[in-house]
Short mmCIF file of N, CA and C in Angstrom, two decimals:
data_model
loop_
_atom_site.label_atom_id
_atom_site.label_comp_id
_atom_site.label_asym_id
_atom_site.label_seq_id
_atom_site.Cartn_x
_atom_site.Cartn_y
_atom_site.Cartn_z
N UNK A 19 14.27 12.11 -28.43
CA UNK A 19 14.88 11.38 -27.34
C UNK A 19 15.75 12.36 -26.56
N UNK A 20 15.53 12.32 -25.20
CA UNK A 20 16.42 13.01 -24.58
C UNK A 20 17.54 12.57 -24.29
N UNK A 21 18.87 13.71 -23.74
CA UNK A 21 20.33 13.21 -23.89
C UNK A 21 20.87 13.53 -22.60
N UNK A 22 21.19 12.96 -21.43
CA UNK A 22 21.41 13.56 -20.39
C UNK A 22 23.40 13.55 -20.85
N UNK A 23 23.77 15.01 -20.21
CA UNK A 23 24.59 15.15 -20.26
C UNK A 23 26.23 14.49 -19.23
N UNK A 24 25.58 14.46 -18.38
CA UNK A 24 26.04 14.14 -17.02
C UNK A 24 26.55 12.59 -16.93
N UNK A 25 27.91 12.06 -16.22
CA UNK A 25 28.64 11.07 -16.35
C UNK A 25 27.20 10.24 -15.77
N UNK A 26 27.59 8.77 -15.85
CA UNK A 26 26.16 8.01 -15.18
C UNK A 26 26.78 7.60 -13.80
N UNK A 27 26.38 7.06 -12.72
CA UNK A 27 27.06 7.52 -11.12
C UNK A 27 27.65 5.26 -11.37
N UNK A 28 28.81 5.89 -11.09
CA UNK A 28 29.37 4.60 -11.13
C UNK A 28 28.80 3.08 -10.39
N UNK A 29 28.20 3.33 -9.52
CA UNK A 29 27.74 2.20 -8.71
C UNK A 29 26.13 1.49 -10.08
N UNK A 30 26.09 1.97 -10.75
CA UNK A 30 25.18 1.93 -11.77
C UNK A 30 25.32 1.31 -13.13
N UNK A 31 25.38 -0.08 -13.61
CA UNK A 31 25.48 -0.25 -14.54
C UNK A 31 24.23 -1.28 -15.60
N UNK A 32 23.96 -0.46 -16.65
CA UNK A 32 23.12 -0.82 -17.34
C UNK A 32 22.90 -2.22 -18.20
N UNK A 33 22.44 -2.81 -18.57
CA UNK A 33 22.65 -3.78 -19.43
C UNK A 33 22.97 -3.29 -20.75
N UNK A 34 24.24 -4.14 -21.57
CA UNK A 34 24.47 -3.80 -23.34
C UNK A 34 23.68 -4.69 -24.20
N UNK A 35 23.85 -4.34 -25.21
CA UNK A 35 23.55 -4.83 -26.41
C UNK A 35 23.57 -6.82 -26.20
N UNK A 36 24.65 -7.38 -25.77
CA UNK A 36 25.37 -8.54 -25.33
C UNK A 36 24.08 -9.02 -24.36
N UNK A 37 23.49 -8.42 -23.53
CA UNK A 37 22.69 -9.07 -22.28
C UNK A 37 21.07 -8.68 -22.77
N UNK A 38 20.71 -9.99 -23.29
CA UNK A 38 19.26 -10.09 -23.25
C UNK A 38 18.75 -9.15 -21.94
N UNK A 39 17.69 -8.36 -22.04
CA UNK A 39 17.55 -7.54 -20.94
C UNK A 39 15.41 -7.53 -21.76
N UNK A 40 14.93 -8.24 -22.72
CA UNK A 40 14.26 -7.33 -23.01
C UNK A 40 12.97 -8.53 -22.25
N UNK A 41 12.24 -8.11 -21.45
CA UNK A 41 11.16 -8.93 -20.37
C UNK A 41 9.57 -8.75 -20.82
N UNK A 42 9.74 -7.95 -22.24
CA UNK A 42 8.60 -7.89 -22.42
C UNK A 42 8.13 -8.04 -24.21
N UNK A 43 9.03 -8.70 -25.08
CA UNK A 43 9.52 -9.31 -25.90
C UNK A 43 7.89 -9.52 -27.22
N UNK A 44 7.12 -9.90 -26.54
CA UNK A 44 6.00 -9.24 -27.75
C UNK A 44 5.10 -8.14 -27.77
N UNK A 45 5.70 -7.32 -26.99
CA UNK A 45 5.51 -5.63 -27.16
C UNK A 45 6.58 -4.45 -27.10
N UNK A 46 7.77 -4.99 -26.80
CA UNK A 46 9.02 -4.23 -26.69
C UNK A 46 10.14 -4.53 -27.69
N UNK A 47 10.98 -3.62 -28.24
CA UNK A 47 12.26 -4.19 -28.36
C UNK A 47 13.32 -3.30 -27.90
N UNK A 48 14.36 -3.48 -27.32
CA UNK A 48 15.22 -2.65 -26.91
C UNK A 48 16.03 -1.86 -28.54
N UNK A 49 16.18 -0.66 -29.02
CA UNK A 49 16.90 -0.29 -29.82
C UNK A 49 18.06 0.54 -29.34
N UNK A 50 18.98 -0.46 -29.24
CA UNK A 50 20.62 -0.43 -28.57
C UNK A 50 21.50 0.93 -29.80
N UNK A 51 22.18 1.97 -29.04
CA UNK A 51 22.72 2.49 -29.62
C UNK A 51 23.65 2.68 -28.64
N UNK A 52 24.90 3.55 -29.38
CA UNK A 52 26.09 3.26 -29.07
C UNK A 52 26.16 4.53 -28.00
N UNK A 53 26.88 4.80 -26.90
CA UNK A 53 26.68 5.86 -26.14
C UNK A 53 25.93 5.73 -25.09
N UNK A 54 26.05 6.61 -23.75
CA UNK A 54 25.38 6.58 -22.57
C UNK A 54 24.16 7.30 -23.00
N UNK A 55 23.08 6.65 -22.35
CA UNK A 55 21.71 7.18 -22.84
C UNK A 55 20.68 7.53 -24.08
N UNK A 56 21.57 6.99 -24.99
CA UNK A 56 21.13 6.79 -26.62
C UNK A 56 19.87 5.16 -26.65
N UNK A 57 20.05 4.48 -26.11
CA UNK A 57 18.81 3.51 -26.69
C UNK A 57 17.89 3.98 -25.85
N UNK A 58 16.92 2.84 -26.80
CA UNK A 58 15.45 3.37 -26.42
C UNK A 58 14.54 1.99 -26.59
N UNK A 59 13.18 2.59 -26.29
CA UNK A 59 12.51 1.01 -26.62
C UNK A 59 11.46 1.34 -27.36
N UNK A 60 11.48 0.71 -28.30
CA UNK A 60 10.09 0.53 -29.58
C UNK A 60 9.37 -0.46 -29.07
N UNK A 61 8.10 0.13 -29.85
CA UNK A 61 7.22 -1.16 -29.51
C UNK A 61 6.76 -1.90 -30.98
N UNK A 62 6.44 -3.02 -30.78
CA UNK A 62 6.31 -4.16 -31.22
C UNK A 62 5.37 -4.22 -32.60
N UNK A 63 4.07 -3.52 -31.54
CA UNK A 63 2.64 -3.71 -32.47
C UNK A 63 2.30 -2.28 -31.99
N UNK A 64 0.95 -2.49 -32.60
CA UNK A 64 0.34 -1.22 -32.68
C UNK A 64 -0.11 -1.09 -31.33
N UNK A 65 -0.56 0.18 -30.75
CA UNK A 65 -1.33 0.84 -29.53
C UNK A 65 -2.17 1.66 -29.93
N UNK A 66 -3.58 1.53 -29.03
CA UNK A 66 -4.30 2.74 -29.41
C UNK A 66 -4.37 3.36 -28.37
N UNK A 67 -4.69 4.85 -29.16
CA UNK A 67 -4.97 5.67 -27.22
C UNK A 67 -5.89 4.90 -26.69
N UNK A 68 -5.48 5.19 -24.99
CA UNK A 68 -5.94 4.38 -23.74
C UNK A 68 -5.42 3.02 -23.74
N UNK A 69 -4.96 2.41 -24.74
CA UNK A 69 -4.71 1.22 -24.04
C UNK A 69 -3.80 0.95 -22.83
N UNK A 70 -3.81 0.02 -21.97
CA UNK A 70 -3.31 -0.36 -21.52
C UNK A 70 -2.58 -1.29 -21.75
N UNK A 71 -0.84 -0.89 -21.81
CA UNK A 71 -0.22 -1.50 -22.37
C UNK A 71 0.55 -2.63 -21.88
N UNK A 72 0.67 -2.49 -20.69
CA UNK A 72 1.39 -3.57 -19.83
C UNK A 72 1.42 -3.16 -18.51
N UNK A 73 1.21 -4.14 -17.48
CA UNK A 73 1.12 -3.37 -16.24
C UNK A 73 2.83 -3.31 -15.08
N UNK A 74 2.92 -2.57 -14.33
CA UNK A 74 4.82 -2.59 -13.88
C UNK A 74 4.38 -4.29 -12.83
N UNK A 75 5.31 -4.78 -13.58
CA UNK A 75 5.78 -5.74 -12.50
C UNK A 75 6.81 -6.36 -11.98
N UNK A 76 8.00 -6.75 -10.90
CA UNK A 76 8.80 -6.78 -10.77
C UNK A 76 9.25 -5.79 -9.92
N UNK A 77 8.76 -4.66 -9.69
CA UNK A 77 9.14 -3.21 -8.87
C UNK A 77 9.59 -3.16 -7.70
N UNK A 78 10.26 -3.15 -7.63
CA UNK A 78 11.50 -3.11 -5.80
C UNK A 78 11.89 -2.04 -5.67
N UNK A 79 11.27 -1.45 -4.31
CA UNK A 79 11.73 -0.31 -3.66
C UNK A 79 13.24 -0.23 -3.44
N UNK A 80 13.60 1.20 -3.57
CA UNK A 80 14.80 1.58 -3.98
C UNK A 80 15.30 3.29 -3.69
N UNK A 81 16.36 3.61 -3.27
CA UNK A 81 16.73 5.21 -3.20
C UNK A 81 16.45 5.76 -4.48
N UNK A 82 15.94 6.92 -4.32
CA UNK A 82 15.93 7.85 -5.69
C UNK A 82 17.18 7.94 -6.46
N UNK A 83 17.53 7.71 -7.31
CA UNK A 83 18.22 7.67 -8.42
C UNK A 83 17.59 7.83 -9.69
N UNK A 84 18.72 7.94 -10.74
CA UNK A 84 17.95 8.49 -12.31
C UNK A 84 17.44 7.18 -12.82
N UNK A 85 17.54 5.64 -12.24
CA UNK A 85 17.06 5.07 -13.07
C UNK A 85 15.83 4.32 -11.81
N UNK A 86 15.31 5.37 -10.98
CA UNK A 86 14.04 4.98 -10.48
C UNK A 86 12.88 5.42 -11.09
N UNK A 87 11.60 5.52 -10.61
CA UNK A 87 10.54 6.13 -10.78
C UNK A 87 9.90 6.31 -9.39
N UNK A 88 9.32 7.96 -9.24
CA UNK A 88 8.76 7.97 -8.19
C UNK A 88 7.41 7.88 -8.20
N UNK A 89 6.95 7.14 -6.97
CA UNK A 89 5.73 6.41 -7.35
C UNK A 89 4.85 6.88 -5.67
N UNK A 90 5.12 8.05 -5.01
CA UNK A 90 4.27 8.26 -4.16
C UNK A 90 5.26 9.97 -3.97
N UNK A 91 4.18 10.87 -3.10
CA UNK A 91 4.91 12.20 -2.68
C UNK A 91 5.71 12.23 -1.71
N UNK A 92 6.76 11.04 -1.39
CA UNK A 92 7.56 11.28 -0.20
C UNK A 92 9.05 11.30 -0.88
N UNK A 93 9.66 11.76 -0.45
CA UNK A 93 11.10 11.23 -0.76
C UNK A 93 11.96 10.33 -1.12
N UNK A 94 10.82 9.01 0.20
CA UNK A 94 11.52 7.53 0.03
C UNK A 94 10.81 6.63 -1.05
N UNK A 95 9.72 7.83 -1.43
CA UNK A 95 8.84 6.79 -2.56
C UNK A 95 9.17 6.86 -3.79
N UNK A 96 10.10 5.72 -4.39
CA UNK A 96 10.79 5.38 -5.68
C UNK A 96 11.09 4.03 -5.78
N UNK A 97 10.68 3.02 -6.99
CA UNK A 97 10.94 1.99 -7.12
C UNK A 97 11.81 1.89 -8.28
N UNK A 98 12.56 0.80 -8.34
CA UNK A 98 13.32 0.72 -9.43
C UNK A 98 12.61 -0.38 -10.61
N UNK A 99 12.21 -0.28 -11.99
CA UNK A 99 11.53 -0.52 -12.89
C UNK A 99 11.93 -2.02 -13.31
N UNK A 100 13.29 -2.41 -12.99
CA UNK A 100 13.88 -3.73 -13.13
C UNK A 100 13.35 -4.79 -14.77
N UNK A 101 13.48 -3.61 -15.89
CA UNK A 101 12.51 -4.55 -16.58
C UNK A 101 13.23 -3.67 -17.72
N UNK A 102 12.64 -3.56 -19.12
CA UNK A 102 12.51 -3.00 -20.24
C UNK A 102 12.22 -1.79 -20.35
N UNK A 103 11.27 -1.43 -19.17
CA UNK A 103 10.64 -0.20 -19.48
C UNK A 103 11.45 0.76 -19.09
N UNK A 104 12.83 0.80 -18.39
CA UNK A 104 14.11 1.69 -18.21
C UNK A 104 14.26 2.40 -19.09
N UNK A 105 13.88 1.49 -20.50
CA UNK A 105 14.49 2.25 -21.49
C UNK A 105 13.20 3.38 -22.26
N UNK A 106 12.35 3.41 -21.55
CA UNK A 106 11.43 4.57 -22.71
C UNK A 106 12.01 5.70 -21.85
N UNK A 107 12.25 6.45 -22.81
CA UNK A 107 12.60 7.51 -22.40
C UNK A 107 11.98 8.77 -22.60
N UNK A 108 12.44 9.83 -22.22
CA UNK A 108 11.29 11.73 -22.08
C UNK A 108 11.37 12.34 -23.27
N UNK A 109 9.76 12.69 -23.04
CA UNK A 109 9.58 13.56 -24.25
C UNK A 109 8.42 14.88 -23.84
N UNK A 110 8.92 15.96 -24.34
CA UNK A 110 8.06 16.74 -23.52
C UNK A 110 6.10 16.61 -24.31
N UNK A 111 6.56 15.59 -25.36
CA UNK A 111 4.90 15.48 -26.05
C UNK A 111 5.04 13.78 -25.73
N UNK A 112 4.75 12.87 -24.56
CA UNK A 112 4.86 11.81 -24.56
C UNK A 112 3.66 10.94 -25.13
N UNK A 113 4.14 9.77 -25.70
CA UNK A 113 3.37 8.61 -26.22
C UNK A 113 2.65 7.73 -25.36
N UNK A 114 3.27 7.57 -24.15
CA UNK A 114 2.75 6.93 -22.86
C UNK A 114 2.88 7.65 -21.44
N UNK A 115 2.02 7.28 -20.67
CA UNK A 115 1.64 7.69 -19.50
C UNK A 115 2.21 6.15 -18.22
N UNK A 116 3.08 6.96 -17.43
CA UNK A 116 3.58 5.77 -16.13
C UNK A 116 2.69 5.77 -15.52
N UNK A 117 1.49 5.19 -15.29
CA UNK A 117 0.12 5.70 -14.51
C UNK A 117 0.58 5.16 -13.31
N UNK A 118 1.32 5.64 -12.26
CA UNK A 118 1.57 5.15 -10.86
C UNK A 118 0.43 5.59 -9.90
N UNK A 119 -0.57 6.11 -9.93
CA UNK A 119 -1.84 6.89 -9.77
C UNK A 119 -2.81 5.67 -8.06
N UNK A 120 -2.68 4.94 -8.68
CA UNK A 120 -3.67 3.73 -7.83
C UNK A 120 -3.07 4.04 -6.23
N UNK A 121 -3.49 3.94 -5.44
CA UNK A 121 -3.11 3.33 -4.32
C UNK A 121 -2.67 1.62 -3.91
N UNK A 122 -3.04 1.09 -5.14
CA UNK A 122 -2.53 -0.30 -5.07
C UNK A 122 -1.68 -0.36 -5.67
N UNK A 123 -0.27 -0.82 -5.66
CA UNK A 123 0.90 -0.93 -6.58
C UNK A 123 0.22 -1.97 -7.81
N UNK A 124 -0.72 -3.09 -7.43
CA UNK A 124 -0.97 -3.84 -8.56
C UNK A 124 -1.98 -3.38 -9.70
N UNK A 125 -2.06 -2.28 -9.72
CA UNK A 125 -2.99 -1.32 -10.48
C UNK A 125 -2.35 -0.32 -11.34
N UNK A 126 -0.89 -0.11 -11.11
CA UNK A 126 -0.15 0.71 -12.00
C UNK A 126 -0.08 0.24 -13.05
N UNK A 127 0.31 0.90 -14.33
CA UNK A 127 0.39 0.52 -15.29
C UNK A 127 1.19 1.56 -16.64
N UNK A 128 1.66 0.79 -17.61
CA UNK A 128 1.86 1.95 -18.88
C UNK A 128 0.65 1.83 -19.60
N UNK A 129 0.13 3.46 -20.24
CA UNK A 129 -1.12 3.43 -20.83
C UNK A 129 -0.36 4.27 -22.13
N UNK A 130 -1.14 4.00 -23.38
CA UNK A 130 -0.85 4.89 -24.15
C UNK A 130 -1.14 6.08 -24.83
N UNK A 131 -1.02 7.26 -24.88
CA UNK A 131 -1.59 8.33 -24.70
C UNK A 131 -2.14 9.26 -26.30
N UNK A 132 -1.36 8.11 -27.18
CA UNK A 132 -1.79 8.03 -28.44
C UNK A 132 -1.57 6.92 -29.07
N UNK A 133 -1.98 6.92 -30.21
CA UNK A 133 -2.26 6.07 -30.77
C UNK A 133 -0.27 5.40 -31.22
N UNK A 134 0.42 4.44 -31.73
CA UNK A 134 1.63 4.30 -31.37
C UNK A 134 2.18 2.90 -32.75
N UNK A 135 2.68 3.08 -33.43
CA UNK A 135 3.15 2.51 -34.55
C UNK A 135 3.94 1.24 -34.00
N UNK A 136 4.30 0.34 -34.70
CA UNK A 136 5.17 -0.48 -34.65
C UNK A 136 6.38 0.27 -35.13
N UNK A 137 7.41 0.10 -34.46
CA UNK A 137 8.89 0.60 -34.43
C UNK A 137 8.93 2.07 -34.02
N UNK A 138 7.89 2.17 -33.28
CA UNK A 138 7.91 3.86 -33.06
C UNK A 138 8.42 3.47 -30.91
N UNK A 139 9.25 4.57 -30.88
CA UNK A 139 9.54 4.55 -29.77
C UNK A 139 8.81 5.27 -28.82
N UNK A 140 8.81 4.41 -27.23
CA UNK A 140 7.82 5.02 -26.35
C UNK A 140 8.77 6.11 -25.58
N UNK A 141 7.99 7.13 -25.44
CA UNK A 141 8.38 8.22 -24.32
C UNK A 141 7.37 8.08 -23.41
N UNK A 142 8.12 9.03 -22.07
CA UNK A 142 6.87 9.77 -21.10
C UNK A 142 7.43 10.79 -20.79
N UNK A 143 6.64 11.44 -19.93
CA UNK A 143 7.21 12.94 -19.85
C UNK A 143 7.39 12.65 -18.39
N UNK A 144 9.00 12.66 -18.23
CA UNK A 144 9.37 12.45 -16.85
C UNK A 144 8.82 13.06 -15.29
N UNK A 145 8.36 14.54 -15.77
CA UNK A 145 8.02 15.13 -14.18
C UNK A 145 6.54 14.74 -14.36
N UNK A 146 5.87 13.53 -14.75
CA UNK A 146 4.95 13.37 -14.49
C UNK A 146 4.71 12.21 -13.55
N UNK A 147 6.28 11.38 -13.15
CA UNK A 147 6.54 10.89 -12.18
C UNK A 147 7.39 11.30 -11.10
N UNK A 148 7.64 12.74 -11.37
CA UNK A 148 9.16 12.83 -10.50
C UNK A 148 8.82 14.74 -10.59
N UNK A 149 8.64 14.74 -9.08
CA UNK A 149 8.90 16.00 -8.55
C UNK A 149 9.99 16.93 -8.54
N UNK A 150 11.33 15.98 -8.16
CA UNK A 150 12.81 16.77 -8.07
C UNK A 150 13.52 15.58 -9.42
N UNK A 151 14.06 15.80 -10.33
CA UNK A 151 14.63 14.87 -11.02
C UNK A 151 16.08 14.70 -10.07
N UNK A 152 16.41 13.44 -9.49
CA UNK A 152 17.60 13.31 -9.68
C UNK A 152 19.26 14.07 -10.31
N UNK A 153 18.65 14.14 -11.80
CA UNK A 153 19.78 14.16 -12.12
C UNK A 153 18.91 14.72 -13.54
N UNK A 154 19.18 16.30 -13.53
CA UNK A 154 18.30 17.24 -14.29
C UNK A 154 19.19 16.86 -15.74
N UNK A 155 18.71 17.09 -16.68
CA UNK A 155 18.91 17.03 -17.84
C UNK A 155 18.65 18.00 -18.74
N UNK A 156 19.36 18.70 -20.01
CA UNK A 156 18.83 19.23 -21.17
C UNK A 156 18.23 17.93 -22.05
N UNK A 157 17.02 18.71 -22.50
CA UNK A 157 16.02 17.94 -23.37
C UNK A 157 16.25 17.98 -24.70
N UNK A 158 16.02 16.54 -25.61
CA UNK A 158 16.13 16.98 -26.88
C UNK A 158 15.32 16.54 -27.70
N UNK A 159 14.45 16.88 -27.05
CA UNK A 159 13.42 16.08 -27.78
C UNK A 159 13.03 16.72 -29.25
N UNK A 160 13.16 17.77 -29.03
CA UNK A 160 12.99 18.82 -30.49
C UNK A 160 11.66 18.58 -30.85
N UNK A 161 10.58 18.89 -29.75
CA UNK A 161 8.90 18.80 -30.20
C UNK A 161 8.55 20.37 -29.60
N UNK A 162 7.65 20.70 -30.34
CA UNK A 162 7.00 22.21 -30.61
C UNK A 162 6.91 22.77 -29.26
N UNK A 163 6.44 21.44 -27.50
CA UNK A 163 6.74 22.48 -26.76
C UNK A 163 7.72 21.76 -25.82
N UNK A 164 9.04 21.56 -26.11
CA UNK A 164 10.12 21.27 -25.31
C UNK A 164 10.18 22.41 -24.83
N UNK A 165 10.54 22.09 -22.93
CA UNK A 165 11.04 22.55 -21.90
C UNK A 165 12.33 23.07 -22.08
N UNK A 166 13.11 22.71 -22.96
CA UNK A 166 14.51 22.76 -22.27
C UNK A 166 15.37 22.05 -21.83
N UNK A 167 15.01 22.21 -20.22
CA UNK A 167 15.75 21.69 -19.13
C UNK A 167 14.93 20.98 -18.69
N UNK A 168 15.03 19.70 -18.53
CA UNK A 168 13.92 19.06 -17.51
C UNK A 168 14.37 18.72 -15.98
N UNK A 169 14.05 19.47 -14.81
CA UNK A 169 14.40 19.47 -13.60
C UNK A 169 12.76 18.58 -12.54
N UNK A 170 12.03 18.39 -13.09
CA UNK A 170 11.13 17.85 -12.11
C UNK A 170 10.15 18.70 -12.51
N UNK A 171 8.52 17.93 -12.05
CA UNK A 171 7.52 18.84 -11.80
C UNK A 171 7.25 20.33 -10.86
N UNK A 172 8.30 20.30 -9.10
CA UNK A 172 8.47 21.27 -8.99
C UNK A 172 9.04 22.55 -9.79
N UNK A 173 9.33 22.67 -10.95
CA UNK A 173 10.27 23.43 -11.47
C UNK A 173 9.01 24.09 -12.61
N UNK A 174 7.63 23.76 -12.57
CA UNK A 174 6.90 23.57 -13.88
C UNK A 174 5.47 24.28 -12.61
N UNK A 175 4.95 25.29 -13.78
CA UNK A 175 3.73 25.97 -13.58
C UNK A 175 2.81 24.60 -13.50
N UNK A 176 1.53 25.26 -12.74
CA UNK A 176 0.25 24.22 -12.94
C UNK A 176 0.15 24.30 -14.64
N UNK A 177 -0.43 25.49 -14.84
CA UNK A 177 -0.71 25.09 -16.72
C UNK A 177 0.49 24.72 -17.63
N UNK A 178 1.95 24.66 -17.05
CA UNK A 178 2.57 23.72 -18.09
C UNK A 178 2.23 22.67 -17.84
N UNK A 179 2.48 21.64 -16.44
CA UNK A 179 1.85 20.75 -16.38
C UNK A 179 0.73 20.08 -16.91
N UNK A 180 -0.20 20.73 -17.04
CA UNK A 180 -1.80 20.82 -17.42
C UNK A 180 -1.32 20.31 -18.54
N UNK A 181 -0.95 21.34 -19.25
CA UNK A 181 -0.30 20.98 -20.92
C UNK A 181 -0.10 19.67 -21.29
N UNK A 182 0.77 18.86 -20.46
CA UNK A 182 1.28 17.77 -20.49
C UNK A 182 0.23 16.90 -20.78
N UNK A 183 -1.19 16.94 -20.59
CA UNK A 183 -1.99 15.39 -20.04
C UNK A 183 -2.13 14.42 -19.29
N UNK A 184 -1.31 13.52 -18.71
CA UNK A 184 -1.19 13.12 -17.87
C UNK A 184 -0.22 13.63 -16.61
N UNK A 185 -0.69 13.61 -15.55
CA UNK A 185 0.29 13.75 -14.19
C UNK A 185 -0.38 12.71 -13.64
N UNK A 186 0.43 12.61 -12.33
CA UNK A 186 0.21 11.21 -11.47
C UNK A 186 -0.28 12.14 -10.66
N UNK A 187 -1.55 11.36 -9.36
CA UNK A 187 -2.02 12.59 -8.47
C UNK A 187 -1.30 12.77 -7.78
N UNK A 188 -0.53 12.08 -7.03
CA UNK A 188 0.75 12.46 -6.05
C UNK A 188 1.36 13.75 -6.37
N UNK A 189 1.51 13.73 -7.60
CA UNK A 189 2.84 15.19 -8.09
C UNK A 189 1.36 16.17 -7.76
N UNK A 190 0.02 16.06 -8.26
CA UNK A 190 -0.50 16.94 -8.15
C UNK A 190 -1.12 17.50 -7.02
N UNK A 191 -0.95 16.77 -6.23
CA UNK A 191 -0.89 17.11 -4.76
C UNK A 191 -0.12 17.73 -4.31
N UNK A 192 1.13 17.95 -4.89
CA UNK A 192 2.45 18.18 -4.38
C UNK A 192 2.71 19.95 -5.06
N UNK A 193 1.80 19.81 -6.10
CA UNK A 193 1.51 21.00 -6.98
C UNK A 193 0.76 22.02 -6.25
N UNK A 194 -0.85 21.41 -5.83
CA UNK A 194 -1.19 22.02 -5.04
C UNK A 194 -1.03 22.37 -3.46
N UNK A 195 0.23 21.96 -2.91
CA UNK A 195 0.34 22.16 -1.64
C UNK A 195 1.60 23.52 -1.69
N UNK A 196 2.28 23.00 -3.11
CA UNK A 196 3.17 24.12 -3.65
C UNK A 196 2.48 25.51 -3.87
N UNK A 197 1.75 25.54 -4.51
CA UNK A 197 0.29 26.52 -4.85
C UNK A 197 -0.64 27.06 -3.29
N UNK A 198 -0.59 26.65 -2.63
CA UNK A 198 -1.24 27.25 -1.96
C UNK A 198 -0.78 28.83 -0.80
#
């Protein structure tokens, strides 16, 4: 689980432990820990790779901030997740994929990129939605090929990327226009 170091921007407040927050309740559970950026979300039942695990719904456009997702190659393209799935958090070997990929917003979805235990928590690997991170972070994920620092997909070779498995095509557009 990663640990962002950085105060959280005051106009921003999360739901606690106290506020039912969890919208997706027979595949999620929120696991509340004490501290800024410590919970996370497990899932429920089992996943196999590829499934499709739930699709985003609820998504309202929104300024880039750390608790958006960017979901097209522009600047203004970031929605805010308004749901459970806030809480999976980065891993540089992720369990799920944000497939924001479609040109139809009703086509996005979380997929799973392996196979995924009950009580095992979901990651994704953040610059696979997000070009510039917001609000860069040291990683802690402590897996064989942690980054480090996670600053965005601009900050990342094509073959680290590659590495990763999933990217959204937007970033990879954004890769190759960087690349050229």
């Amino acid at each position: 689980m990663a640990t962002l170091h950085s105060p959280r921007p005051a106009d921003i407040t999360l739901p606690t432990a106290s506020y039912n927050f969890g919208t997706h309740p027979t595949l999620f559970q929120i696991d509340w820990q004490p501290g800024d950026f410590n919970s996370s979300l497990k899932a429920v039942r089992a996943f196999r790779t590829g499934d499709v695990i739930c699709p985003f719904e609820g998504l309202t456009s929104g300024p880039k901030r750390y608790t958006s997702v960017q979901c097209g190659p522009g600047p203004e393209d970031h929605v805010e997740l308004n749901s459970d799935l806030v809480y999976v958090n980065h891993s540089c070997e992720p369990n799920v994929a944000f497939d924001l990929s479609s040109p139809r917003s009703n086509e996005w979805h979380v997929r799973a990129l392996k196979n995924i235990s009950p009580g095992e928590p979901l990651s994704f690997f953040y610059p696979s939605t997000e070009w510039e991170m917001v609000q860069p972070f040291r990683c802690n994920c402590n897996t064989e090929t942690c980054l480090g620092e996670v600053r965005g997909a601009f900050a990342m070779t094509s073959d680290q990327l590659r590495e990763r498995g999933f990217i959204n095509d937007y970033i990879w557009k954004k890769v190759q226009e960087r690349d050229e």
